[in-house]
PDB file of C-alpha atoms in Angstrom:
ATOM      1  CA  MET O 899       3.403 -18.008  -5.635  1.00 75.00           C
ATOM      2  CA  ARG O 900       5.335 -18.645  -2.155  1.00 85.00           C
ATOM      3  CA  SER O 901       3.210 -19.145   0.804  1.00 87.00           C
ATOM      4  CA  SER O 902       5.151 -16.230   2.349  1.00 88.00           C
ATOM      5  CA  THR O 903       3.854 -13.838  -0.238  1.00 91.00           C
ATOM      6  CA  ARG O 904       0.451 -14.802  -0.054  1.00 94.00           C
ATOM      7  CA  SER O 905       0.488 -14.391   3.700  1.00 95.00           C
ATOM      8  CA  ALA O 906       2.092 -11.039   3.368  1.00 96.00           C
ATOM      9  CA  LEU O 907      -0.570  -9.926   0.532  1.00 97.00           C
ATOM     10  CA  ALA O 908      -3.339 -11.249   2.840  1.00 97.00           C
ATOM     11  CA  GLY O 909      -2.027  -9.140   5.894  1.00 98.00           C
ATOM     12  CA  LEU O 910      -1.581  -6.020   3.410  1.00 98.00           C
ATOM     13  CA  MET O 911      -5.174  -6.458   2.446  1.00 98.00           C
ATOM     14  CA  VAL O 912      -6.302  -6.357   5.890  1.00 98.00           C
ATOM     15  CA  VAL O 913      -4.122  -3.266   6.808  1.00 98.00           C
ATOM     16  CA  SER O 914      -5.248  -1.723   3.619  1.00 98.00           C
ATOM     17  CA  LEU O 915      -8.810  -2.099   4.561  1.00 98.00           C
ATOM     18  CA  ALA O 916      -8.237  -0.751   7.991  1.00 98.00           C
ATOM     19  CA  GLY O 917      -6.395   2.301   6.334  1.00 97.00           C
ATOM     20  CA  THR O 918      -9.335   2.900   3.834  1.00 98.00           C
ATOM     21  CA  ALA O 919     -11.929   2.365   6.883  1.00 97.00           C
ATOM     22  CA  ASP O 920     -10.061   4.786   8.905  1.00 96.00           C
ATOM     23  CA  VAL O 921      -9.879   7.670   6.434  1.00 97.00           C
ATOM     24  CA  GLY O 922     -13.341   7.011   5.268  1.00 97.00           C
ATOM     25  CA  GLN O 923     -14.694   7.407   8.780  1.00 96.00           C
ATOM     26  CA  PHE O 924     -12.594  10.569   9.186  1.00 95.00           C
ATOM     27  CA  LEU O 925     -14.393  11.951   6.209  1.00 97.00           C
ATOM     28  CA  VAL O 926     -17.744  10.805   7.219  1.00 97.00           C
ATOM     29  CA  THR O 927     -17.524  12.496  10.459  1.00 96.00           C
ATOM     30  CA  ARG O 928     -16.252  15.786   9.358  1.00 96.00           C
ATOM     31  CA  THR O 929     -18.226  16.825   6.594  1.00 96.00           C
ATOM     32  CA  ALA O 930     -17.765  20.506   7.394  1.00 97.00           C
ATOM     33  CA  MET O 931     -14.068  20.076   6.351  1.00 96.00           C
ATOM     34  CA  PHE O 932     -15.171  20.038   2.744  1.00 97.00           C
ATOM     35  CA  THR O 933     -16.212  23.653   2.995  1.00 97.00           C
ATOM     36  CA  ASP O 934     -14.069  24.789   6.039  1.00 97.00           C
ATOM     37  CA  ALA O 935     -10.869  23.338   4.973  1.00 96.00           C
ATOM     38  CA  PRO O 936     -11.211  22.077   1.262  1.00 96.00           C
ATOM     39  CA  GLY O 937      -7.530  21.620   1.071  1.00 96.00           C
ATOM     40  CA  ARG O 938      -7.537  19.303   3.850  1.00 94.00           C
ATOM     41  CA  ALA O 939     -10.615  17.586   2.671  1.00 96.00           C
ATOM     42  CA  ALA O 940      -8.958  16.724  -0.690  1.00 97.00           C
ATOM     43  CA  GLY O 941      -5.791  15.389   0.904  1.00 96.00           C
ATOM     44  CA  SER O 942      -7.707  13.035   3.105  1.00 96.00           C
ATOM     45  CA  VAL O 943      -9.851  11.810  -0.318  1.00 98.00           C
ATOM     46  CA  LEU O 944      -6.297  11.228  -1.937  1.00 97.00           C
ATOM     47  CA  GLY O 945      -5.462   9.259   1.096  1.00 97.00           C
ATOM     48  CA  LEU O 946      -8.521   7.334   0.968  1.00 98.00           C
ATOM     49  CA  LEU O 947      -8.158   6.567  -2.980  1.00 98.00           C
ATOM     50  CA  LEU O 948      -4.564   5.299  -2.186  1.00 98.00           C
ATOM     51  CA  TRP O 949      -5.538   3.080   0.674  1.00 98.00           C
ATOM     52  CA  LEU O 950      -8.077   1.485  -1.653  1.00 98.00           C
ATOM     53  CA  ALA O 951      -6.013   1.226  -4.554  1.00 98.00           C
ATOM     54  CA  LEU O 952      -3.281  -0.535  -2.557  1.00 98.00           C
ATOM     55  CA  PHE O 953      -6.218  -2.741  -1.353  1.00 98.00           C
ATOM     56  CA  LEU O 954      -7.109  -3.363  -4.999  1.00 98.00           C
ATOM     57  CA  VAL O 955      -3.426  -4.072  -5.987  1.00 98.00           C
ATOM     58  CA  ALA O 956      -2.965  -6.655  -3.069  1.00 97.00           C
ATOM     59  CA  VAL O 957      -6.076  -8.169  -4.200  1.00 97.00           C
ATOM     60  CA  SER O 958      -5.029  -8.427  -7.695  1.00 97.00           C
ATOM     61  CA  ARG O 959      -1.611  -9.984  -6.792  1.00 96.00           C
ATOM     62  CA  TYR O 960      -3.268 -12.428  -4.362  1.00 96.00           C
ATOM     63  CA  ARG O 961      -5.544 -13.709  -7.210  1.00 96.00           C
ATOM     64  CA  ASN O 962      -3.770 -13.627 -10.140  1.00 94.00           C
ATOM     65  CA  GLY O 963      -0.046 -13.738  -8.966  1.00 90.00           C
ATOM     66  CA  ASP O 964       2.644 -11.717  -9.672  1.00 87.00           C
ATOM     67  CA  GLN O 965       3.143  -9.629 -12.638  1.00 90.00           C
ATOM     68  CA  ARG O 966       5.302  -6.617 -13.286  1.00 90.00           C
ATOM     69  CA  ALA O 967       2.910  -3.901 -13.079  1.00 94.00           C
ATOM     70  CA  THR O 968       1.093  -4.812  -9.916  1.00 94.00           C
ATOM     71  CA  ARG O 969       4.624  -5.301  -8.429  1.00 94.00           C
ATOM     72  CA  ALA O 970       5.508  -1.853  -9.391  1.00 95.00           C
ATOM     73  CA  ALA O 971       2.087  -0.585  -8.160  1.00 96.00           C
ATOM     74  CA  THR O 972       2.660  -2.225  -4.793  1.00 96.00           C
ATOM     75  CA  LEU O 973       6.149  -0.740  -4.214  1.00 95.00           C
ATOM     76  CA  GLY O 974       4.604   2.680  -5.300  1.00 97.00           C
ATOM     77  CA  LEU O 975       1.323   2.496  -3.312  1.00 98.00           C
ATOM     78  CA  VAL O 976       3.120   1.124  -0.023  1.00 98.00           C
ATOM     79  CA  GLY O 977       5.532   4.067  -0.426  1.00 97.00           C
ATOM     80  CA  LEU O 978       3.171   6.798  -0.948  1.00 97.00           C
ATOM     81  CA  VAL O 979       0.714   5.339   1.958  1.00 97.00           C
ATOM     82  CA  ALA O 980       3.755   4.921   4.467  1.00 97.00           C
ATOM     83  CA  MET O 981       5.210   8.496   3.802  1.00 97.00           C
ATOM     84  CA  GLY O 982       1.748  10.247   4.187  1.00 96.00           C
ATOM     85  CA  ASN O 983       0.554   8.501   7.103  1.00 96.00           C
ATOM     86  CA  VAL O 984       3.685   8.551   9.133  1.00 96.00           C
ATOM     87  CA  GLY O 985       4.460  12.262   8.018  1.00 95.00           C
ATOM     88  CA  LEU O 986       0.975  13.236   9.279  1.00 94.00           C
ATOM     89  CA  THR O 987       1.557  11.433  12.497  1.00 95.00           C
ATOM     90  CA  LEU O 988       4.622  13.331  12.963  1.00 95.00           C
ATOM     91  CA  ILE O 989       3.060  16.563  12.237  1.00 94.00           C
ATOM     92  CA  HIS O 990       0.150  15.893  14.770  1.00 94.00           C
ATOM     93  CA  MET O 991       2.739  15.056  17.350  1.00 93.00           C
ATOM     94  CA  LYS O 992       4.727  18.113  16.868  1.00 93.00           C
ATOM     95  CA  ALA O 993       1.697  19.978  17.196  1.00 94.00           C
ATOM     96  CA  GLY O 994       0.531  18.227  20.052  1.00 91.00           C
ATOM     97  CA  ILE O 995      -2.923  17.468  18.626  1.00 90.00           C
ATOM     98  CA  GLY O 996      -4.820  14.548  17.184  1.00 84.00           C
ATOM     99  CA  GLY O 997      -4.494  11.991  19.950  1.00 87.00           C
ATOM    100  CA  TRP O 998      -4.709   8.139  18.919  1.00 90.00           C
ATOM    101  CA  ARG O 999      -6.029   8.482  15.276  1.00 89.00           C
ATOM    102  CA  PRO O1000      -2.780   9.930  13.625  1.00 90.00           C
ATOM    103  CA  MET O1001      -0.974   7.404  15.620  1.00 94.00           C
ATOM    104  CA  LEU O1002      -2.991   4.651  14.312  1.00 95.00           C
ATOM    105  CA  GLY O1003      -2.879   6.064  10.669  1.00 95.00           C
ATOM    106  CA  GLY O1004       0.814   6.135  11.045  1.00 95.00           C
ATOM    107  CA  GLY O1005       1.103   2.440  12.580  1.00 96.00           C
ATOM    108  CA  LEU O1006      -1.044   1.340   9.603  1.00 97.00           C
ATOM    109  CA  GLY O1007       1.187   2.959   7.296  1.00 97.00           C
ATOM    110  CA  ALA O1008       4.360   1.499   8.519  1.00 97.00           C
ATOM    111  CA  VAL O1009       2.991  -2.102   8.801  1.00 98.00           C
ATOM    112  CA  ALA O1010       1.725  -1.769   4.985  1.00 98.00           C
ATOM    113  CA  LEU O1011       5.260  -0.586   4.017  1.00 97.00           C
ATOM    114  CA  ILE O1012       6.550  -3.609   5.936  1.00 97.00           C
ATOM    115  CA  LEU O1013       4.314  -6.141   4.583  1.00 97.00           C
ATOM    116  CA  GLY O1014       4.701  -4.778   1.028  1.00 96.00           C
ATOM    117  CA  ALA O1015       8.285  -5.066   1.136  1.00 95.00           C
ATOM    118  CA  VAL O1016       7.910  -8.808   2.396  1.00 95.00           C
ATOM    119  CA  SER O1017       5.493  -9.331  -0.284  1.00 94.00           C
ATOM    120  CA  LEU O1018       7.905  -8.095  -3.092  1.00 91.00           C
ATOM    121  CA  ALA O1019      11.099  -9.742  -1.337  1.00 87.00           C
ATOM    122  CA  SER O1020       9.683 -13.102  -1.223  1.00 67.00           C
ATOM    123  CA  SER O1021       8.126 -13.061  -4.681  1.00 61.00           C
ATOM    124  CA  ARG O1022      11.262 -12.407  -6.724  1.00 59.00           C
ATOM    125  CA  PRO O1023      10.446 -13.015 -10.425  1.00 57.00           C
ATOM    126  CA  ALA O1024      14.306 -14.403 -10.726  1.00 54.00           C
ATOM    127  CA  ASP O1025      12.638 -17.508  -9.027  1.00 57.00           C
ATOM    128  CA  GLU O1026      10.236 -18.001 -11.771  1.00 60.00           C
ATOM    129  CA  VAL O1027      12.932 -17.662 -14.482  1.00 57.00           C
ATOM    130  CA  THR O1028      14.915 -20.477 -12.329  1.00 62.00           C
ATOM    131  CA  ARG O1029      11.779 -22.816 -12.299  1.00 63.00           C
ATOM    132  CA  ARG O1030      11.414 -22.362 -15.769  1.00 65.00           C
ATOM    133  CA  LEU O1031      15.051 -23.038 -16.863  1.00 64.00           C
ATOM    134  CA  ALA O1032      15.026 -26.200 -14.692  1.00 68.00           C
ATOM    135  CA  ALA O1033      11.617 -27.484 -16.389  1.00 73.00           C
ATOM    136  CA  ASP O1034      13.095 -27.190 -19.656  1.00 69.00           C
ATOM    137  CA  LYS O1035      16.240 -29.138 -19.000  1.00 63.00           C
TER     138      LYS O1035
END
């Protein structure tokens, strides 16, 4: 695995941990939301699970190398995390509520998308095929 891929994955692990911590802190400090606004709470729990899943996929790719399933999972998860967090930021901005927390989440989502794309672009499966073909000659 290229060093640029490993660096992007290390960054993605840090960002996904930060996203997990952010949503986890939000849920822990707003327990009344589970009875007052169960739909909002469910969405937040889903966001927490997506951030955590992204962390686990990044760790798997970092430790075990690239595999088709983990590459696809990275792509799907960074897309969902970025879309959800940037979308929430825009909604909060339009409503004029939320302060710095939604901005942080949107920023983390955007950075996750960038790092996920870099990790995928810098670890093309074709490179491995090319290396194997060259080794067979």
